[in-house]
XYZ file of C-alpha atoms in Angstrom:
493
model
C 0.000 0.000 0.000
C 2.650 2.281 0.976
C 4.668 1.544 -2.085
C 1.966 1.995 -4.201
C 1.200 5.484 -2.655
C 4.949 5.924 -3.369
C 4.642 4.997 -6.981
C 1.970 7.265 -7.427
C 3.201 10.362 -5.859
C 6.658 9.892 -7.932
C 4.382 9.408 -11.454
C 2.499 12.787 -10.690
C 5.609 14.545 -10.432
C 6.449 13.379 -13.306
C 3.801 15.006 -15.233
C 3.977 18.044 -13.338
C 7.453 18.465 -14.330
C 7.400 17.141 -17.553
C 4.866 19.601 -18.731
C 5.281 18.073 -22.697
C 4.352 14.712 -21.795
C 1.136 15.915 -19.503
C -0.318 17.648 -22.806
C 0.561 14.257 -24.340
C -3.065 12.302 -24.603
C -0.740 9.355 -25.604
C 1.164 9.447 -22.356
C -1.574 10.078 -20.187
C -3.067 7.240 -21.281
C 0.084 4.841 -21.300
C 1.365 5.887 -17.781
C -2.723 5.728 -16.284
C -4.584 3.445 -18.912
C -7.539 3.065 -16.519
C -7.942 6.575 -16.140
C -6.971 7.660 -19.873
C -10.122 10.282 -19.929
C -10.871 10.905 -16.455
C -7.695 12.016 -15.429
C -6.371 13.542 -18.673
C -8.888 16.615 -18.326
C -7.289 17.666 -14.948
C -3.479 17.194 -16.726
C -5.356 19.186 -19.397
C -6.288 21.968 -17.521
C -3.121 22.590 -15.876
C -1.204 22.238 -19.123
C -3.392 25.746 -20.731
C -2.732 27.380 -17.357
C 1.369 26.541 -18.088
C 0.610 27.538 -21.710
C -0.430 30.857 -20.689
C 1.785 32.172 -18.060
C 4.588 30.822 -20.842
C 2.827 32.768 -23.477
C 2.342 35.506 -21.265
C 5.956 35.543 -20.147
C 6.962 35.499 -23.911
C 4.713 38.808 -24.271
C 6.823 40.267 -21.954
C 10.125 39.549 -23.323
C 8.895 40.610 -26.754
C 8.041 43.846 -25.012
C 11.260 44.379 -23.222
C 13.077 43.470 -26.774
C 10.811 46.296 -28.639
C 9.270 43.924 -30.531
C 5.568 44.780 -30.083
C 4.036 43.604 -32.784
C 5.674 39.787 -32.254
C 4.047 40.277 -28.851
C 0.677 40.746 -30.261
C 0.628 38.177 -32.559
C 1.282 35.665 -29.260
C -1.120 37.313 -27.344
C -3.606 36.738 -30.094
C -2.880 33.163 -30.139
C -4.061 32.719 -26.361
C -7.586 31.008 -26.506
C -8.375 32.163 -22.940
C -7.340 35.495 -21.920
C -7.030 36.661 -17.883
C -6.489 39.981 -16.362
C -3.052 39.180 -16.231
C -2.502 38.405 -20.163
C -4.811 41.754 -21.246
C -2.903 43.736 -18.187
C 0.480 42.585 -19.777
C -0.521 43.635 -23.803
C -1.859 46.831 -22.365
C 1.765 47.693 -20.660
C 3.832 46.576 -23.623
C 1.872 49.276 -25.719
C 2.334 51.859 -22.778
C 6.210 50.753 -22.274
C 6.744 50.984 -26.250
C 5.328 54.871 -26.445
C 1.820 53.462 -28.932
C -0.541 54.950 -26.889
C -3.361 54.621 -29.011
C -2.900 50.774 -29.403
C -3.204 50.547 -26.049
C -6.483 52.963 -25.500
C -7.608 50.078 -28.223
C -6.925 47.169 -26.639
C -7.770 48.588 -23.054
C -11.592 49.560 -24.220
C -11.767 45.718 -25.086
C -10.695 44.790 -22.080
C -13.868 42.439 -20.728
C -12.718 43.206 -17.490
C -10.710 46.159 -16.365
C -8.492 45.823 -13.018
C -7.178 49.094 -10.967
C -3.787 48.376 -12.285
C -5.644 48.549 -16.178
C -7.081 51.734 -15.392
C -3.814 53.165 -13.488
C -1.242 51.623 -16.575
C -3.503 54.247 -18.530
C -3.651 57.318 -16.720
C 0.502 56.792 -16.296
C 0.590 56.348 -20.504
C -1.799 59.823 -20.431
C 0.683 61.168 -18.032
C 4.006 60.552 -19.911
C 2.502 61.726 -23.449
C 1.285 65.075 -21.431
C -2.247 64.351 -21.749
C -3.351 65.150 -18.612
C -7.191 66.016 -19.214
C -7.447 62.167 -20.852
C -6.072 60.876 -17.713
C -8.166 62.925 -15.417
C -11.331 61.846 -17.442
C -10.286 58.408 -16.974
C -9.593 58.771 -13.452
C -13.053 60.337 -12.956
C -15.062 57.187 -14.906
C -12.693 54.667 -13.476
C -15.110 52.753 -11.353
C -13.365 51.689 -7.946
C -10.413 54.320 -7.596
C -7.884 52.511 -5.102
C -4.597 54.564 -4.027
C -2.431 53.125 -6.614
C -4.785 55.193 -9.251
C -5.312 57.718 -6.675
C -1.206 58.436 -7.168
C -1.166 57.816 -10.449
C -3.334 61.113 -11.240
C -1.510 62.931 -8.547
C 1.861 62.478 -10.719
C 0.079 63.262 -13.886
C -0.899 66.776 -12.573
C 2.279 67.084 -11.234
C 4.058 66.640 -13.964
C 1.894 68.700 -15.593
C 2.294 71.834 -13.711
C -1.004 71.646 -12.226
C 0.203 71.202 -8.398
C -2.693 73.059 -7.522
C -4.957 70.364 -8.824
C -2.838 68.078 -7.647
C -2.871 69.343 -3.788
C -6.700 69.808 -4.366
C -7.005 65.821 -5.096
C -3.946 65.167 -2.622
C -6.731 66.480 0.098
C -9.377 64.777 -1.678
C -7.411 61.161 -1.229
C -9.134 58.398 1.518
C -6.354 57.141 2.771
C -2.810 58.378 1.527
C 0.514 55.684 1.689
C 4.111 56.725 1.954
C 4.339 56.372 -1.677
C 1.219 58.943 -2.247
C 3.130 61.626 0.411
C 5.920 60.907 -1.599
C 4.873 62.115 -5.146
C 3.269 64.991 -3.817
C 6.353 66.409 -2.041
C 7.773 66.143 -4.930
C 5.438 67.639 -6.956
C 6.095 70.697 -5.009
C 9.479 70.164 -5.253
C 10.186 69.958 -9.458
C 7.281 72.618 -9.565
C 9.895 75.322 -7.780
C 7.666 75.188 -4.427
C 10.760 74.528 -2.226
C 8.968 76.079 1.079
C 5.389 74.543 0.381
C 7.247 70.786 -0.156
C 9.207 71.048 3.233
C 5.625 71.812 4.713
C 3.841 69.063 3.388
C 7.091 66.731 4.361
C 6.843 68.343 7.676
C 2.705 67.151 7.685
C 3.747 64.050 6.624
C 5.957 63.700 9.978
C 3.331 64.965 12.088
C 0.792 62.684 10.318
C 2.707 59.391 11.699
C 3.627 57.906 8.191
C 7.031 56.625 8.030
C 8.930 58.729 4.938
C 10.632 56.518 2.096
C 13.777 57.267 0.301
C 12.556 58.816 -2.211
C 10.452 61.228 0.343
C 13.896 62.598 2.128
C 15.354 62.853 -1.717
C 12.791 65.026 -2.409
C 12.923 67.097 0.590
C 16.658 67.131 0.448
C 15.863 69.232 -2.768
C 13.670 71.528 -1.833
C 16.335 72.429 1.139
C 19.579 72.712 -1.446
C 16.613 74.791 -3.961
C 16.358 77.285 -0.495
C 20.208 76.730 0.372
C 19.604 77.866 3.994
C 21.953 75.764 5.870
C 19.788 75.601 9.356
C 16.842 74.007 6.882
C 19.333 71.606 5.574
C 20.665 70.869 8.590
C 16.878 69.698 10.483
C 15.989 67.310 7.442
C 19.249 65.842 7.739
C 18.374 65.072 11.439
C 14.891 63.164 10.135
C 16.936 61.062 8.337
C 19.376 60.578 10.851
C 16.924 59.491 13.090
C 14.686 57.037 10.701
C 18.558 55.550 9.703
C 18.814 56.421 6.305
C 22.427 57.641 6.528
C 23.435 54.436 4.504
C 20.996 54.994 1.726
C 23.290 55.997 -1.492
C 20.137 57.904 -2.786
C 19.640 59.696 0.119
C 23.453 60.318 0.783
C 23.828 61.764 -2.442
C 21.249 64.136 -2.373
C 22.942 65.586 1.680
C 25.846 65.652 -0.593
C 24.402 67.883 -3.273
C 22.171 70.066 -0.374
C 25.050 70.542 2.054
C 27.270 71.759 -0.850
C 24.415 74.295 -2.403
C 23.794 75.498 1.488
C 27.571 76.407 1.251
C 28.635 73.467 3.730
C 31.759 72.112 2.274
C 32.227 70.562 6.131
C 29.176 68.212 6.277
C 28.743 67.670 2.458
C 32.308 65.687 3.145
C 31.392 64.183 6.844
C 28.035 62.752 4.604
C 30.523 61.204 2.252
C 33.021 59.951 4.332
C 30.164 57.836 6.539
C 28.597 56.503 3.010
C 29.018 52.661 3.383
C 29.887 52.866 -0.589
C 29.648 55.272 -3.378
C 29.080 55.397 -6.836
C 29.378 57.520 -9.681
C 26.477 60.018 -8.873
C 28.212 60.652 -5.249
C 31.782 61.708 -6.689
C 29.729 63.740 -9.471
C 28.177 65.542 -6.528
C 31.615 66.472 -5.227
C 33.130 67.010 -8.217
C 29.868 69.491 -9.788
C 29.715 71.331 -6.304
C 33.407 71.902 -5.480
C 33.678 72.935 -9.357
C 30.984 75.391 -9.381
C 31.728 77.062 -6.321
C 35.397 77.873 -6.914
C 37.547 75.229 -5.794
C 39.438 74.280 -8.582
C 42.014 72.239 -7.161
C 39.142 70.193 -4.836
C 37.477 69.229 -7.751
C 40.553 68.292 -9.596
C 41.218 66.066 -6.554
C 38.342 64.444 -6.416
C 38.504 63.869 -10.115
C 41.566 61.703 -9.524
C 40.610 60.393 -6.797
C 37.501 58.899 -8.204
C 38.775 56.859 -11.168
C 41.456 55.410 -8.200
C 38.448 53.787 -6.946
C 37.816 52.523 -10.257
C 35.366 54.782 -11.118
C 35.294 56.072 -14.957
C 34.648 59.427 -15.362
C 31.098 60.465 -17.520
C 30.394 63.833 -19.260
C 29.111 65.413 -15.553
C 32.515 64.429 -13.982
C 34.235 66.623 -17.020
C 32.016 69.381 -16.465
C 32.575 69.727 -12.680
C 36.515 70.031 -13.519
C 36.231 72.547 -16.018
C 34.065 74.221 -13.940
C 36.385 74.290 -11.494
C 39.107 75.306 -14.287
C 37.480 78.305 -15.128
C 36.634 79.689 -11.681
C 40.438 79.297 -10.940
C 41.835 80.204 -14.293
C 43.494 77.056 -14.866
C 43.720 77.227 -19.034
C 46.003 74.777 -20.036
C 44.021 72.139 -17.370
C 40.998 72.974 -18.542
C 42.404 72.503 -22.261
C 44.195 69.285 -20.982
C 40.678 68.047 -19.922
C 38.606 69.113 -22.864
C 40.748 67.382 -25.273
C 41.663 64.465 -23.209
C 36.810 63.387 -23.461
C 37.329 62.378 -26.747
C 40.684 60.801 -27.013
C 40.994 58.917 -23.747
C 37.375 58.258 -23.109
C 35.046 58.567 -26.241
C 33.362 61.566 -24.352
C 31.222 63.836 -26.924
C 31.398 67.146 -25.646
C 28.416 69.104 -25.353
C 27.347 72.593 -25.323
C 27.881 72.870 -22.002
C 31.554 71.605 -21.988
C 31.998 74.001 -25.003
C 30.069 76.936 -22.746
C 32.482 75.817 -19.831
C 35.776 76.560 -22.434
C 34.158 80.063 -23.937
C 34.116 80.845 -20.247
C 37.344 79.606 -19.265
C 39.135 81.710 -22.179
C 37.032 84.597 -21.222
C 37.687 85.194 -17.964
C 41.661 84.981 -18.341
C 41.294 87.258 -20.912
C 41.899 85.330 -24.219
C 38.953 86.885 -26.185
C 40.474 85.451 -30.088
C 40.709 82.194 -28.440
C 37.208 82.215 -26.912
C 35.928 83.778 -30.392
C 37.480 81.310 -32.452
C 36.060 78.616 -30.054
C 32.122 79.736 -30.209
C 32.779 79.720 -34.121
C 34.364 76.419 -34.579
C 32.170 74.679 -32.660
C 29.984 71.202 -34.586
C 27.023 72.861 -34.116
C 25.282 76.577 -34.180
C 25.862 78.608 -30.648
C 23.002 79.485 -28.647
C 22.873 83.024 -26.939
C 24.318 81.538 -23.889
C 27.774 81.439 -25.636
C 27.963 84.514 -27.243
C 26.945 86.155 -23.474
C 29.739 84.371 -21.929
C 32.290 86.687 -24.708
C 29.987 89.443 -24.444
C 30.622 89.171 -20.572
C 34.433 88.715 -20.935
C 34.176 92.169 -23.760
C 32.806 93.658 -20.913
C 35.339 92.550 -18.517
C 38.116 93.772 -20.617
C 36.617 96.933 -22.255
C 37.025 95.862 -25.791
C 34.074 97.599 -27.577
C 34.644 96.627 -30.616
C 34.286 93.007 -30.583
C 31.730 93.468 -28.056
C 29.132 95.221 -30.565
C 30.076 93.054 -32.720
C 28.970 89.624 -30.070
C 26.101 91.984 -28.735
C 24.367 92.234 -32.349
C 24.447 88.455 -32.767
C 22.814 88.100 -29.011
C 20.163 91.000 -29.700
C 18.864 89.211 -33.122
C 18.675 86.337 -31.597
C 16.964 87.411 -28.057
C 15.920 91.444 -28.213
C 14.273 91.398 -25.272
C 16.832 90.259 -22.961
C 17.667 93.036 -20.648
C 21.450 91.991 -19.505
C 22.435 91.957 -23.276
C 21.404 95.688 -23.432
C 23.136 96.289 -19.986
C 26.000 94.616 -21.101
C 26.825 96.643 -23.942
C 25.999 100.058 -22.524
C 28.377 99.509 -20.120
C 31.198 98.729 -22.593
C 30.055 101.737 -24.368
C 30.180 103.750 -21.011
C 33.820 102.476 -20.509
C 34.985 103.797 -24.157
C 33.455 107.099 -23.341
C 30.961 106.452 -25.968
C 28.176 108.023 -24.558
C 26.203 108.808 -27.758
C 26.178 104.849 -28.235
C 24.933 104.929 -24.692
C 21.851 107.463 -25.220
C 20.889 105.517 -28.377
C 20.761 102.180 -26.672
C 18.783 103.615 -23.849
C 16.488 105.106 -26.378
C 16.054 101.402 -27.763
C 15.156 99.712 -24.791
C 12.536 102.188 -23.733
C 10.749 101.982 -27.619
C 11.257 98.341 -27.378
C 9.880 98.249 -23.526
C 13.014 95.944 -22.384
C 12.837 96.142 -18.970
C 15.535 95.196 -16.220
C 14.861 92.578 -14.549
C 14.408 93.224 -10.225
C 17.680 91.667 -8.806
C 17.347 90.896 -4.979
C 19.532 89.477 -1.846
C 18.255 87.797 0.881
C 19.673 86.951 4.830
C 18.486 84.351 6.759
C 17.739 85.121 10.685
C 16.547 82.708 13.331
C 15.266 80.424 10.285
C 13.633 83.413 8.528
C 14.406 84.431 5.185
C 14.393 88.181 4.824
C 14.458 89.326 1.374
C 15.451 93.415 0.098
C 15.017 94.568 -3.247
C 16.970 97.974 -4.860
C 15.270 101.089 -3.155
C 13.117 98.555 -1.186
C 10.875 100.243 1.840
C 8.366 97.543 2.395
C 10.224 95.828 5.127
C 8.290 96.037 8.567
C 11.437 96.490 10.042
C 12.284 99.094 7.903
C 12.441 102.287 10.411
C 15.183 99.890 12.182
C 16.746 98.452 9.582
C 17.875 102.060 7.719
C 19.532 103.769 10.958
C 21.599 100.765 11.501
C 22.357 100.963 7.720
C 23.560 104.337 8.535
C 25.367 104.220 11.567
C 27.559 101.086 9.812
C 28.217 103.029 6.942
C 29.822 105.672 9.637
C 32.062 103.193 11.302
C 33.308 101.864 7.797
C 34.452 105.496 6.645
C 35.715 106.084 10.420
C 37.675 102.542 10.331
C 38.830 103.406 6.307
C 39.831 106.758 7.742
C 42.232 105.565 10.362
């Protein structure tokens, strides 16, 4: 008996693992003769259920290959279609940018799950269709909170964070994930203070934050660059242990650095478990751009002695750096060196970097000649980087002749027209001067409202040129005044 229970147990293995020979009629019936058609309708059965998630799997991998069209033709083959087959088709059209296709195959759907209706609002989202996907979302029967989220990053990425907040409110019971998007919503929208709030509600709320939560708050602090701001997230996520998150780590990095923290920005790096290419591009970009030349060069080094190869970011940190510290022959060492030691393209902004770098040491020919031999056409932004280093210098001549290439292509830009009356102002061309003036009034160019800021006790105080709306104005103008009296005391002595 026992053997025989043995035997029987090893024989339905077998066919269970020999999924060929259980769709085999022949087999069935040799290895269970006495149950040839009772028993082959159960092996059946289980071999279309293999047959499917098989064919489904093979829609997938069609998908991932591109190959759309291949996957349609399987899907078409299947006799019985689940959620899980139709869901699948419906994503390969999404994934593969044939959004109508999709719509298609998605109103045939017999049965439409909340991952149907979400793939679609996310295909709406991505092809900037937003009112599609928020009609969708409104017929969509059972809204659950993966749809919810799904709209909320449509609107987002739409620009319509207002909408967005509105159905944020609106939302039954909001995850991590759903705090998440909208933070950073607010966040890639330019609402730096309104996304530390909502993080801040979040807290308060009791959810537990996610990576991609702090990343996004992280953000919004370097977007501020008020280091006591910077400093209080980085306590949340000291406290919730997400110090040895790489993600998180390199966004400190990049926030520390922009709140002019050189000190923790390398404390944040040095307790990193690991790092990869994104954390020495945060060094690299940040040391670069804010004058330190020979940091970034270091860290340059340094990085591909880890093994790390350098990408087109890594470049343009060190000839960032190169340029604030007027390193030319570097920064020409480094330029050339993309292309012929590591198949590196430069870009426009590599190219923007060198016009810059020859600029400000002076070398207008070789910044002139470098705009015009460039592989492709320069965009204003290169020919105000020489008009900027004309300036510099005083050389009025090439400067009207860089100005009239900016003003056809951009005649409304107001530091263009600043630009070149004060060249003309420093040649004593005042005539020149009076004309250009004249210009920019007909024309209505208008200078745009520079302002500085000071933060005090965590509040941001911002001033304007001639500003008198202050509330602490009365204070703030004696004070003015009474410093401006020590300085010419102190410069007298």
């Amino acid at each position: 008996m026992v053997a025989s229970l043995r035997n029987g147990k090893r024989v339905i293995k077998f066919l269970y693992t020999c999924p060929r020979l259980s769709r085999d009629r022949k087999v069935a019936s040799t290895v269970h003769p006495q149950n040839a058609h009772g028993e082959y309708g159960l092996y059946s059965n289980c071999a279309k259920k293999e047959d499917m998630v098989a064919l489904t799997k093979r829609i997938s991998d069609y998908s991932l290959k591109g190959e759309v069209d291949h996957a349609r033709k399987v899907f078409d083959q299947l006799g019985h279609r689940d959620s899980v087959s139709w869901n699948v088709m419906v994503k390969s059209y999404v994934e593969n940018g044939r959004i109508r296709d999709a719509r298609e195959l998605f109103d045939e759907m017999p049965e439409k799950s909340s991952f149907s209706w979400s793939s679609m609002i996310m295909a709406y989202a991505k092809e900037r269709k937003t009112h599609i996907a928020l009609k969708l979302f409104i017929v969509m029967p059972c809204k659950d909170v993966v749809s919810w989220t799904a709209i909320i990053t449509a609107l987002s990425r739409d620009s319509r964070i207002d909408d967005a907040w509105g159905l944020f409110r609106e939302m039954p019971e909001p995850n991590s994930i759903s705090w998440s998007t909208i933070i950073s919503g607010f966040q890639q929208n330019g609402f730096a203070y309104e996304s530390l709030n909502v993080f801040r509600e979040m807290l308060l709320a009791g959810v537990l934050p996610t990576s991609h939560s702090f990343t996004s708050a992280l953000a919004a602090s370097a977007d501020l660059a008020l280091l006591s701001v910077s400093e209080q997230v980085y306590s949340q996520l000291l406290k919730r242990g997400f110090e040895s998150n790489i993600l998180v780590g390199n966004s400190s990095i990049s926030m520390f650095i922009k709140s002019g923290s050189f000190d923790n920005a390398g404390r944040v790096f040095v307790d990193l478990p690991w790092h990869d290419s994104v954390t020495w591009n945060s060094l690299i970009m940040g040391y670069g751009l804010y004058g330190f030349g020979i940091e970034a060069i270091m860290f340059f080094h340094q990085m591909q002695k880890e093994q790390f190869i350098p990408d087109s970011i890594s470049f343009l940190g060190v000839l960032h750096g190169c340029t604030h510290c007027g390193f030319i022959e570097e920064g020409k060492k480094y330029f050339q060196s993309m292309e012929t030691n590591y198949r590196i393209s430069p870009g426009p902004e590599h190219y923007a970097s060198m016009v810059d770098l020859f600029a400000r040491a002076g070398l207008l020919k070789e910044a002139f000649d470098f705009v015009t031999q460039m592989p492709f056409e320069p965009t204003p932004v290169f020919w105000r980087t020489l008009l900027n280093g004309c300036r510099i210098l005083g050389n009025s001549e090439l400067g009207s002749y860089v100005a009239d290439h900016i003003l056809k292509l951009e005649p409304y830009n107001s530091s263009t027209w600043l630009m070149v009356i004060q060249i003309n102002a420093s040649a004593g061309r005042w005539k020149e001067v009076m004309e250009m003036r004249r210009q920019m009034k007909e024309r209505e160019v208008r200078k745009e409202l520079g302002c500085s800021w000071v933060e005090i006790k965590g509040s941001t105080h911002i001033f304007t040129s001639r500003d008198e709306t202050h509330p602490e104005f009365d204070h703030i103008l004696p004070t003015l005044e009474l410093l401006s009296y020590n300085m010419v005391q102190f410069i007298s002595y």
